[in-house]
Short mmCIF file of C-alpha atoms and ligand atoms in Angstrom, two decimals:
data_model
loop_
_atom_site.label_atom_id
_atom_site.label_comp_id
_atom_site.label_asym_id
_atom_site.label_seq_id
_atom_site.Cartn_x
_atom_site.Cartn_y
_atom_site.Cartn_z
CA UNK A 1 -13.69 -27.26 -6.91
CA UNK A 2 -12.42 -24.56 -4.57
CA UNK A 3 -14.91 -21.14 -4.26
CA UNK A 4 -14.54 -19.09 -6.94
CA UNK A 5 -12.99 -16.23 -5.91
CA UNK A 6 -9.81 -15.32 -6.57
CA UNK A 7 -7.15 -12.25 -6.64
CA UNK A 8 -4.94 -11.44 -8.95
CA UNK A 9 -2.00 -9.27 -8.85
CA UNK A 10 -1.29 -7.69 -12.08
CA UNK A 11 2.49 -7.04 -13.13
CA UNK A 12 2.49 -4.97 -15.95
CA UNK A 13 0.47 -2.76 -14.17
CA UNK A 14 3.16 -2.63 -10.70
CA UNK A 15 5.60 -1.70 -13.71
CA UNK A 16 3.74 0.95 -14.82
CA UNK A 17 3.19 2.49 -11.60
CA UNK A 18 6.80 2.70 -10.59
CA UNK A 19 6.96 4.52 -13.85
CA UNK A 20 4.85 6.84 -13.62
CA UNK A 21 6.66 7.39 -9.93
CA UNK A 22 9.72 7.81 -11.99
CA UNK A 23 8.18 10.28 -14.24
CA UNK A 24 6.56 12.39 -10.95
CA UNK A 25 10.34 12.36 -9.27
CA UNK A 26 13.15 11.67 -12.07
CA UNK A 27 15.83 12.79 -9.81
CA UNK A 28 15.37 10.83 -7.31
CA UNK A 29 16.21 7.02 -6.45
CA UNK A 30 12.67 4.98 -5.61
CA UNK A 31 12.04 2.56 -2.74
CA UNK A 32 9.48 0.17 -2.90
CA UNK A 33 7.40 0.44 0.35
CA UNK A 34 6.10 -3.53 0.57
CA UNK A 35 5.69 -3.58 3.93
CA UNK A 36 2.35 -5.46 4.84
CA UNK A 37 3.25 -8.38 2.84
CA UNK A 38 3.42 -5.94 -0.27
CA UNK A 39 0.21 -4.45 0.91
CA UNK A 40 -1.31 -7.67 0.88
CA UNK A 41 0.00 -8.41 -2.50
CA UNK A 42 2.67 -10.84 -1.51
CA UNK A 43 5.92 -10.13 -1.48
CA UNK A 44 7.20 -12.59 -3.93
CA UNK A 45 4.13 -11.61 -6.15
CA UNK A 46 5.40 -7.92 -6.73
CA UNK A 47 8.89 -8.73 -7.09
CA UNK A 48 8.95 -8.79 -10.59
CA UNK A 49 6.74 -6.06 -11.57
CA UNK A 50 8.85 -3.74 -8.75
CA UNK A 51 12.43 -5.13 -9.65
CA UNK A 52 13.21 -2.02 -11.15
CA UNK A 53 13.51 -0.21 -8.35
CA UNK A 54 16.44 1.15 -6.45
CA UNK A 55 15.93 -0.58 -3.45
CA UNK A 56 13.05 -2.26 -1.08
CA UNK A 57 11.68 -0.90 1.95
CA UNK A 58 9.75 -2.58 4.71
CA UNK A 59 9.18 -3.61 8.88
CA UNK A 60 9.37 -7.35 9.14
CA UNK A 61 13.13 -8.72 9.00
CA UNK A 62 11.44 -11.60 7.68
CA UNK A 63 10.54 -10.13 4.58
CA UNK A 64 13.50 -9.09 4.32
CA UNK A 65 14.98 -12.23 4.05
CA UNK A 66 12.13 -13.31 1.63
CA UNK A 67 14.12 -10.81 -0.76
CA UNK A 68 17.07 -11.50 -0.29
CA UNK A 69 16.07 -15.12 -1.28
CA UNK A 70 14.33 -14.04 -4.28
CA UNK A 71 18.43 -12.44 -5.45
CA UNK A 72 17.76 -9.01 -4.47
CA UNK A 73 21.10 -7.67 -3.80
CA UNK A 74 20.37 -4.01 -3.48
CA UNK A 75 19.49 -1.85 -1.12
CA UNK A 76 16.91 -2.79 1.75
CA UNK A 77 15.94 -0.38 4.25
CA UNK A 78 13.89 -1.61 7.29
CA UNK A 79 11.59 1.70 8.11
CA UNK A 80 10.66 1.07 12.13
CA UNK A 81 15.01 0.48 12.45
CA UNK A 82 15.36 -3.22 14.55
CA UNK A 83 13.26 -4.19 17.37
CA UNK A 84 16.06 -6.18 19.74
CA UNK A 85 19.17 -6.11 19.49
CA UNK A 86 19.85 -9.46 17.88
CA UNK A 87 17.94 -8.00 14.77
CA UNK A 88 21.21 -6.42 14.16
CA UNK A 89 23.20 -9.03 13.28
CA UNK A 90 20.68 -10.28 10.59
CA UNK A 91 21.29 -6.44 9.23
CA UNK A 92 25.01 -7.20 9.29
CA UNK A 93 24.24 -10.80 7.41
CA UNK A 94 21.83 -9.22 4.76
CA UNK A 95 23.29 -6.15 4.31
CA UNK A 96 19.68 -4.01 5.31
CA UNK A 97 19.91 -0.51 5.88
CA UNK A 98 17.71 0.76 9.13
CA UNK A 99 15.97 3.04 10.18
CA UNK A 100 17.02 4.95 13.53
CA UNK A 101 14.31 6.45 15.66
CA UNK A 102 15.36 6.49 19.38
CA UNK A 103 18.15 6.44 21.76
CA UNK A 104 17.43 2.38 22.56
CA UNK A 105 18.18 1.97 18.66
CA UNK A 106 21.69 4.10 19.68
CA UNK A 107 22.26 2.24 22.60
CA UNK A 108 22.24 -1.29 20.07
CA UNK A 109 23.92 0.26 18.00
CA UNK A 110 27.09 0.85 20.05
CA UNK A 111 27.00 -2.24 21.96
CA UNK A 112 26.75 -4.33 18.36
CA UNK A 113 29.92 -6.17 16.96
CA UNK A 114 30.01 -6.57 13.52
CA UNK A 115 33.24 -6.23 10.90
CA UNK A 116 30.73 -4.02 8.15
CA UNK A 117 29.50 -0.78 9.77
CA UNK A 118 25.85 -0.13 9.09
CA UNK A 119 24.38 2.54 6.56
CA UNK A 120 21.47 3.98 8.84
CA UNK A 121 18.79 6.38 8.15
CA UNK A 122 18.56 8.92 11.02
CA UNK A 123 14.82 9.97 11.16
CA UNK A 124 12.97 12.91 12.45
CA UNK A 125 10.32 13.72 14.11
CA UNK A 126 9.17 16.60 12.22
CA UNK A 127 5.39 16.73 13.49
CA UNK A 128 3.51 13.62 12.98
CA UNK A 129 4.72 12.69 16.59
CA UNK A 130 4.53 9.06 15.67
CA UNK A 131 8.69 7.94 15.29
CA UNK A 132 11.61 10.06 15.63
CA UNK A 133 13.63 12.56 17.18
CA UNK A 134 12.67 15.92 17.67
CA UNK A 135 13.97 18.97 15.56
CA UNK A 136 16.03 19.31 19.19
CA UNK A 137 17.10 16.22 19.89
CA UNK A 138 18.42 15.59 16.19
CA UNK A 139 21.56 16.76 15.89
CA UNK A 140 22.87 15.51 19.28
CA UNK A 141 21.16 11.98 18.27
CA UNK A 142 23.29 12.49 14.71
CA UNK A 143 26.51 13.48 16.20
CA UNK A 144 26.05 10.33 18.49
CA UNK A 145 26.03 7.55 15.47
CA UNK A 146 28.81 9.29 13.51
CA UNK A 147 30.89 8.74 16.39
CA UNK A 148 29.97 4.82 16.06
CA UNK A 149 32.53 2.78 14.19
CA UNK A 150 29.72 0.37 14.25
CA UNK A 151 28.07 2.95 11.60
CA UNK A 152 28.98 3.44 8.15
CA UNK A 153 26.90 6.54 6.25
CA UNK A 154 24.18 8.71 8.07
CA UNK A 155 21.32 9.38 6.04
CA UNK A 156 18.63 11.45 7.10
CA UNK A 157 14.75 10.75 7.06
CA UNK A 158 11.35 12.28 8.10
CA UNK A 159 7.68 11.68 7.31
CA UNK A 160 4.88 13.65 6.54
CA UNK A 161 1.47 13.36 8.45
CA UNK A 162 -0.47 15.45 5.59
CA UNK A 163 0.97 15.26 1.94
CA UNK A 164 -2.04 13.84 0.85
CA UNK A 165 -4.62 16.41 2.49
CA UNK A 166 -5.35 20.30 2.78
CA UNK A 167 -2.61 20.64 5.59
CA UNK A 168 0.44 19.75 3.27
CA UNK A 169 3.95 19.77 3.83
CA UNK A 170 4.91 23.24 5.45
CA UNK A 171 4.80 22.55 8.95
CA UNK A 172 7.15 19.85 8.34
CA UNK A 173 9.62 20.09 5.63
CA UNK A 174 10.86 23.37 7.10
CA UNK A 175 11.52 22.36 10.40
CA UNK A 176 13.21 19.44 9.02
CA UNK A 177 15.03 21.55 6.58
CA UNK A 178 16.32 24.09 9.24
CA UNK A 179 18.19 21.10 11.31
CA UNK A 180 19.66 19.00 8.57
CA UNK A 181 20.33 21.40 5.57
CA UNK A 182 24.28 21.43 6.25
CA UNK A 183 24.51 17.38 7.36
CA UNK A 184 25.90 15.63 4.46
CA UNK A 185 24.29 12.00 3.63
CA UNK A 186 21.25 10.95 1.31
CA UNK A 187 18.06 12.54 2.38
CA UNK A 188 14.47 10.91 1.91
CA UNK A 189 11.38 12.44 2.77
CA UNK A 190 8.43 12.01 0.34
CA UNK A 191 5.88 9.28 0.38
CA UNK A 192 3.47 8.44 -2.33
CA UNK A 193 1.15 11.70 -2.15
CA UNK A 194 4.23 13.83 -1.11
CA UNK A 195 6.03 12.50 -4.61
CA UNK A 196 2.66 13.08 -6.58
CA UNK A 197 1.51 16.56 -5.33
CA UNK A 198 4.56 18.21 -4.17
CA UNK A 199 7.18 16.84 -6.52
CA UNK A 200 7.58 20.70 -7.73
CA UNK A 201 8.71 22.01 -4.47
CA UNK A 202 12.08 22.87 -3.75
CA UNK A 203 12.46 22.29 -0.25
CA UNK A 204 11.30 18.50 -0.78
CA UNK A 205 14.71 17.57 -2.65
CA UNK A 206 15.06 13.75 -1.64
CA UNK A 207 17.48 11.52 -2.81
CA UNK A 208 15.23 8.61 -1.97
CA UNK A 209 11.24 8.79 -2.42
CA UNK A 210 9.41 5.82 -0.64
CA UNK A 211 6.68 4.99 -2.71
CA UNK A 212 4.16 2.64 -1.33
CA UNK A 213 0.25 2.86 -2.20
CA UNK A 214 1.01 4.35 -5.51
CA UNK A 215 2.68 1.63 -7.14
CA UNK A 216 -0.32 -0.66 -5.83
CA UNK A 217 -2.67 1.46 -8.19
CA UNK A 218 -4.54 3.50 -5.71
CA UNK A 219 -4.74 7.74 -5.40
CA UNK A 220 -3.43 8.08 -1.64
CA UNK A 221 -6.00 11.48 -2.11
CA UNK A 222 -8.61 9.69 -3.10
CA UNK A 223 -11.33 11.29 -3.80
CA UNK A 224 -9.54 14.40 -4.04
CA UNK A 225 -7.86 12.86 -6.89
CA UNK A 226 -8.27 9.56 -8.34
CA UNK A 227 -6.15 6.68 -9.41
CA UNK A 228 -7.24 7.79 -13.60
CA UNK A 229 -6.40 11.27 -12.54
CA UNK A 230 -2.60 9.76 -11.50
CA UNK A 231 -2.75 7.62 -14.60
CA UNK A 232 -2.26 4.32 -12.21
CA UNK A 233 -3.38 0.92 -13.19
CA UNK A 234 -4.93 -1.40 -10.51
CA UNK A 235 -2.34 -4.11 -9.59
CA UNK A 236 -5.00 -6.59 -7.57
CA UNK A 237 -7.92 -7.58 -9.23
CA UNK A 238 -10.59 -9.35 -6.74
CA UNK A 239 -13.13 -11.28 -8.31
CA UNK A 240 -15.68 -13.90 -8.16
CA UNK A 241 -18.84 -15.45 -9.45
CA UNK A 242 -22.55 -15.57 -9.33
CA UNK A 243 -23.82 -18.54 -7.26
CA UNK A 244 -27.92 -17.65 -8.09
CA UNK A 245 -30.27 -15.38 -8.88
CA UNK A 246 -33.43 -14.25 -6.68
CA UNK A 247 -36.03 -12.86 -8.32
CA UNK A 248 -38.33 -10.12 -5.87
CA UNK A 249 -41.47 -8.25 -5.79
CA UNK A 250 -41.96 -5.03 -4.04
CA UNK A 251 -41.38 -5.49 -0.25
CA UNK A 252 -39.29 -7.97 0.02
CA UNK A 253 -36.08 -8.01 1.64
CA UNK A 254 -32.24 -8.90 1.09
CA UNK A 255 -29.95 -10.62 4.03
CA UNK A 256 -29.19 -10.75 7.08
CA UNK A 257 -31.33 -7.95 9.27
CA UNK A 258 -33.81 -7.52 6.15
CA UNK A 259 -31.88 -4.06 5.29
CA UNK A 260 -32.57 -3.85 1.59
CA UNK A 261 -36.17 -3.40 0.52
CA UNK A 262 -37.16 -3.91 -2.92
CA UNK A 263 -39.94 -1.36 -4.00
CA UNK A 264 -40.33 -3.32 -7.22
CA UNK A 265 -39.61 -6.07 -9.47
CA UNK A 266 -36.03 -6.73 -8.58
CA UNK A 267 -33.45 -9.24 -10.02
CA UNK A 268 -30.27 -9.54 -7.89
CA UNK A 269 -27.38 -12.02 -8.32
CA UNK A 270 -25.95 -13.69 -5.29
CA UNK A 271 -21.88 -13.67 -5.51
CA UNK A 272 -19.48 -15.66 -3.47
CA UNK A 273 -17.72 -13.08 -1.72
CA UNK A 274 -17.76 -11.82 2.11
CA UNK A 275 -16.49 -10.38 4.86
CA UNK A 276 -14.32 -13.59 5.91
CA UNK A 277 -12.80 -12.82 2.11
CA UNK A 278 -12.07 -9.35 3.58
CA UNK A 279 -14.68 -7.75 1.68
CA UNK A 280 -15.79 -4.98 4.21
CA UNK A 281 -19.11 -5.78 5.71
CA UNK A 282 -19.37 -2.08 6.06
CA UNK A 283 -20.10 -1.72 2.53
CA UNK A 284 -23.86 -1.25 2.33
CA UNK A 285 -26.59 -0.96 -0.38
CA UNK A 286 -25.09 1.42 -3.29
CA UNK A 287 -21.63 0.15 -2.95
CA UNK A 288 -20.22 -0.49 -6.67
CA UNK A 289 -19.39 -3.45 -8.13
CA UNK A 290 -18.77 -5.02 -11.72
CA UNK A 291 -21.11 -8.16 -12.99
CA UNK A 292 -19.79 -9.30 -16.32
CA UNK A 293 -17.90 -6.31 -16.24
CA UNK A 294 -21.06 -4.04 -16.06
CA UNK A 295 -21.10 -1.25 -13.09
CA UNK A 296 -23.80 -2.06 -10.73
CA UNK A 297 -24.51 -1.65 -7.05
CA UNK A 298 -24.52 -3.77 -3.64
CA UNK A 299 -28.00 -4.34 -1.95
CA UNK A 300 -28.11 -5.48 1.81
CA UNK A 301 -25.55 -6.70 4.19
CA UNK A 302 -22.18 -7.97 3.20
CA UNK A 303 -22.71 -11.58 4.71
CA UNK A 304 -19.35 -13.92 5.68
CA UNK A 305 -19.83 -15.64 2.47
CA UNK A 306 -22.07 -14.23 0.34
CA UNK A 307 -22.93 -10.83 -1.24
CA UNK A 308 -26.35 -9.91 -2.94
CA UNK A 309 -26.28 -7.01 -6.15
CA UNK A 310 -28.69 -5.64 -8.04
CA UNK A 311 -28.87 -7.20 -11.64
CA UNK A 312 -31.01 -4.27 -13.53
CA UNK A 313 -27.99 -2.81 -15.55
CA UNK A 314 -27.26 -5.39 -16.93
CA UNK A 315 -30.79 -6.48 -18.08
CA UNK A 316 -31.95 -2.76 -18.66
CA UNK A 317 -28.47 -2.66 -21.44
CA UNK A 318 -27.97 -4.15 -24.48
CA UNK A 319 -24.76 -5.03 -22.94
CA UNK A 320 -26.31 -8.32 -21.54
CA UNK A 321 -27.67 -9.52 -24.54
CA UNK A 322 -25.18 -12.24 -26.16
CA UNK A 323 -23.48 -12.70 -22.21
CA UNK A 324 -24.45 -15.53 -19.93
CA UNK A 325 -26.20 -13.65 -17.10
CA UNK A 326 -26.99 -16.28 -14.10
CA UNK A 327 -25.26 -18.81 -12.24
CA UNK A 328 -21.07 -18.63 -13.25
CA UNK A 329 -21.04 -14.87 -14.34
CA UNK A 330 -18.29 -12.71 -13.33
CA UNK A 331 -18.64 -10.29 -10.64
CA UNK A 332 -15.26 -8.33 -9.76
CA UNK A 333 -15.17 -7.01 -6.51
CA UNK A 334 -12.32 -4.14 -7.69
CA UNK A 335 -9.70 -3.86 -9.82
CA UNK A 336 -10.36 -5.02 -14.13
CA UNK A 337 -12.87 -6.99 -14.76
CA UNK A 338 -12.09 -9.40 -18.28
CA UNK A 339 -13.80 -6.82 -20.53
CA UNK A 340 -11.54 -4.26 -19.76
CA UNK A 341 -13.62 -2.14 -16.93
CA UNK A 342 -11.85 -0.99 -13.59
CA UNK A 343 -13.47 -0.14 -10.39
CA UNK A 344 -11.23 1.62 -8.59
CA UNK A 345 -10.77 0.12 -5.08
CA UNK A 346 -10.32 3.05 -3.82
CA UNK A 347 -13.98 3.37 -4.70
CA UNK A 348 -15.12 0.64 -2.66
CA UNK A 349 -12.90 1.02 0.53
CA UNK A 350 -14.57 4.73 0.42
CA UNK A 351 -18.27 3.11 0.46
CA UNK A 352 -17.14 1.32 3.81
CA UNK A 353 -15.40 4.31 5.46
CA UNK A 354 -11.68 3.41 4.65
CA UNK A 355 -9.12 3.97 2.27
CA UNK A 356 -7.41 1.29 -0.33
CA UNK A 357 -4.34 0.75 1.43
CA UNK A 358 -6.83 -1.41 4.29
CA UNK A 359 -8.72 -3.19 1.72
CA UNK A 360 -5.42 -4.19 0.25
CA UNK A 361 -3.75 -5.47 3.06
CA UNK A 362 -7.10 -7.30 4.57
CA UNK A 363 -7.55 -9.49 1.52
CA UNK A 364 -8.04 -12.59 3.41
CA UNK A 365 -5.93 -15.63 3.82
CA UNK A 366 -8.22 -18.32 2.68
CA UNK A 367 -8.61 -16.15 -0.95
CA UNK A 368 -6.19 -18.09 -3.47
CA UNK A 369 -3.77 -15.16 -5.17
CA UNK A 370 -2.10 -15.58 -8.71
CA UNK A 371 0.15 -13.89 -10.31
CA UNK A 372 -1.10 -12.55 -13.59
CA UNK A 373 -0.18 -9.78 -16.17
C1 PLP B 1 4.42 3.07 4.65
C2 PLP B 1 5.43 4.11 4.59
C3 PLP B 1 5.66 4.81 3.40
C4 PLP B 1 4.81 4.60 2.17
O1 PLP B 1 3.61 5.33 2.31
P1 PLP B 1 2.59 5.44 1.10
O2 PLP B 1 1.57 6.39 1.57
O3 PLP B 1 2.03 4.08 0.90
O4 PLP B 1 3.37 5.90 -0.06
C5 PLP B 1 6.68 5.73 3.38
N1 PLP B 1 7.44 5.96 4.46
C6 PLP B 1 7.24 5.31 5.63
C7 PLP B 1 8.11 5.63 6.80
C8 PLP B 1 6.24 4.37 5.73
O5 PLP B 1 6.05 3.72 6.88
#
């Protein structure tokens, strides 16, 4: 009998998502951002839940070809553009669109023999100084690949620093705006909080929106906004059961470096979940968490293996009476629990000082993953 905790990655609920990104941005085509492995989802998890999207976008060639082998014959845009020039020719096999951030990408470009010119997505540096070319440097870097026969269609691409935050979009989109507005070609510019909070702005017009954390169920403004304020459904649920149950008196202590003081009777329930799980050990006493589906808190250190919570809601409401409370009860970590509740990873990720997108993507190997509905 393995350990008893377990993800599962809902599909109904990736559907939904992508629907409500539909709903947000109805004029516009949707990429699925599953870089990361889908976020830690797994790629071949998500697929059929995201299928009905226009196209999938990602880093890792080799995910790429994971897609391609699952019959994806659509569009696939690789986000970072190719690494070496050899990564070309699997473009040219597959048929994956790329990114195009620098002059080395340029240089690859022209030097690359293939019989089916590329479709490329010339991006900008419009601020976030991470990948790009400068407002200046665009239009020479854009005249430059048209005059490639090695390349097909130019779209053109930037990416926003702030959609999500107080900041916004204006220091951006109108620099952007100013240097492409008469270049023909597909344009694609929002991400997940860009296509949520500034899908009414007229200067954000986008062919394309890349949609990542959003369809994965989590409010990329957390706690500005929340994923029930989006109307998103969790897509991983991470859950586990109770391996004992300590019973305390005032003073005594929970875990590793005695951190947790009880200053009373105290039941807890010990779960089988840790950091090597990729539960973050920086969650501390107060972080939430579901047992049998009831809200309670974390007490003490996250351990490697083990996590300790406090039991009182559950015997304080009427809730427990009629449910098994003890050794083999459910404890979900985030996501639904089987009675229907949610806790919002974004909730938890914020008790350790992070956002959902890490918690997502850190779910550790050795956790067995099913697909579910
Ligand atoms: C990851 C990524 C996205 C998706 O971002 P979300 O915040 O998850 O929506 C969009 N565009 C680019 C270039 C990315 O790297």
């Amino acid at each position: 009998m393995p350990r008893p905790i377990h993800a599962t990655i809902h599909t109904a609920a990736l559907h939904h998502n992508l629907g409500r990104v539909r709903q947000s941005v109805p004029d516009a085509k949707v990429w699925a951002v599953v870089k990361a492995n889908a976020y830690g989802h797994g790629i071949e998890r998500v697929f059929e839940g995201l299928r009905g999207a226009d196209g999938f976008a990602l880093l890792d060639l080799a995910e790429a070809e994971r897609i391609r082998h699952l019959g994806w014959r659509g569009p696939i845009l690789l986000l970072e553009g190719v690494f070496e020039a050899r990564d070309l020719e699997l473009c040219s096999r597959l048929g994956l669109w790329h990114a195009v951030h620098c002059d080395e990408q340029i240089d690859m470009l022209a030097a690359h023999k293939t019989q089916v010119p590329h479709r490329v997505f010339l991006k900008m540096n419009s601020g976030m100084n991470r990948l790009g070319f400068t407002p200046r440097s665009y239009r020479a870097a854009w005249a430059r690949l048209d005059a490639l026969t090695q390349v097909d269609e130019i779209s053109v691409m930037t990416h926003f620093s702030d959609a999500d935050g107080p900041l916004g979009i204006d220091h951006q989109i109108d620099a952007f705006n100013a240097t492409t507005q008469d270049l023909p070609g597909e344009r694609s510019v929002a991400n997940s909080a860009a296509a949520l909070r500034h899908h009414g702005d007229a200067r954000l017009r986008s062919d394309w929106v890349r949609a990542g954390i959003v369809l994965y169920g989590s409010a990329p403004d957390f706690p500005e906004s929340d994923a029930q304020h989006w109307a998103l459904e969790p897509t991983m649920t991470l859950s586990t059961r109770l391996l004992g149950v300590q019973h305390l008196q005032a003073g005594d202590t929970v875990g590793y470096g005695s951190r947790f003081t009880a200053d009373g009777p105290l039941t807890i329930g010990i779960a089988a979940c840790g950091y090597a799980d990729g539960y973050p050990r920086h969650c501390d006493t107060g972080t939430p968490v579901l047992v049998n589906g009831v809200r309670t808190r974390l007490v003490g250190r996250v351990s490697m293996d083990m996590i300790t919570v406090d039991l009182t809601p559950l015997i304080a409401s009427g809730m427990a009476v009629g449910t098994h409370l003890g050794f083999g009860s459910e404890v979900t970590l985030w996501g639904r629990a089987s009675n229907g509740t949610v806790l919002p990873v974004d909730e938890v990720a914020r008790a350790a000082g992070t956002v959902g997108y890490e918690l997502m993507c850190a779910l550790a190997q050795r956790v067995p993953v099913a697909q579910g509905v």
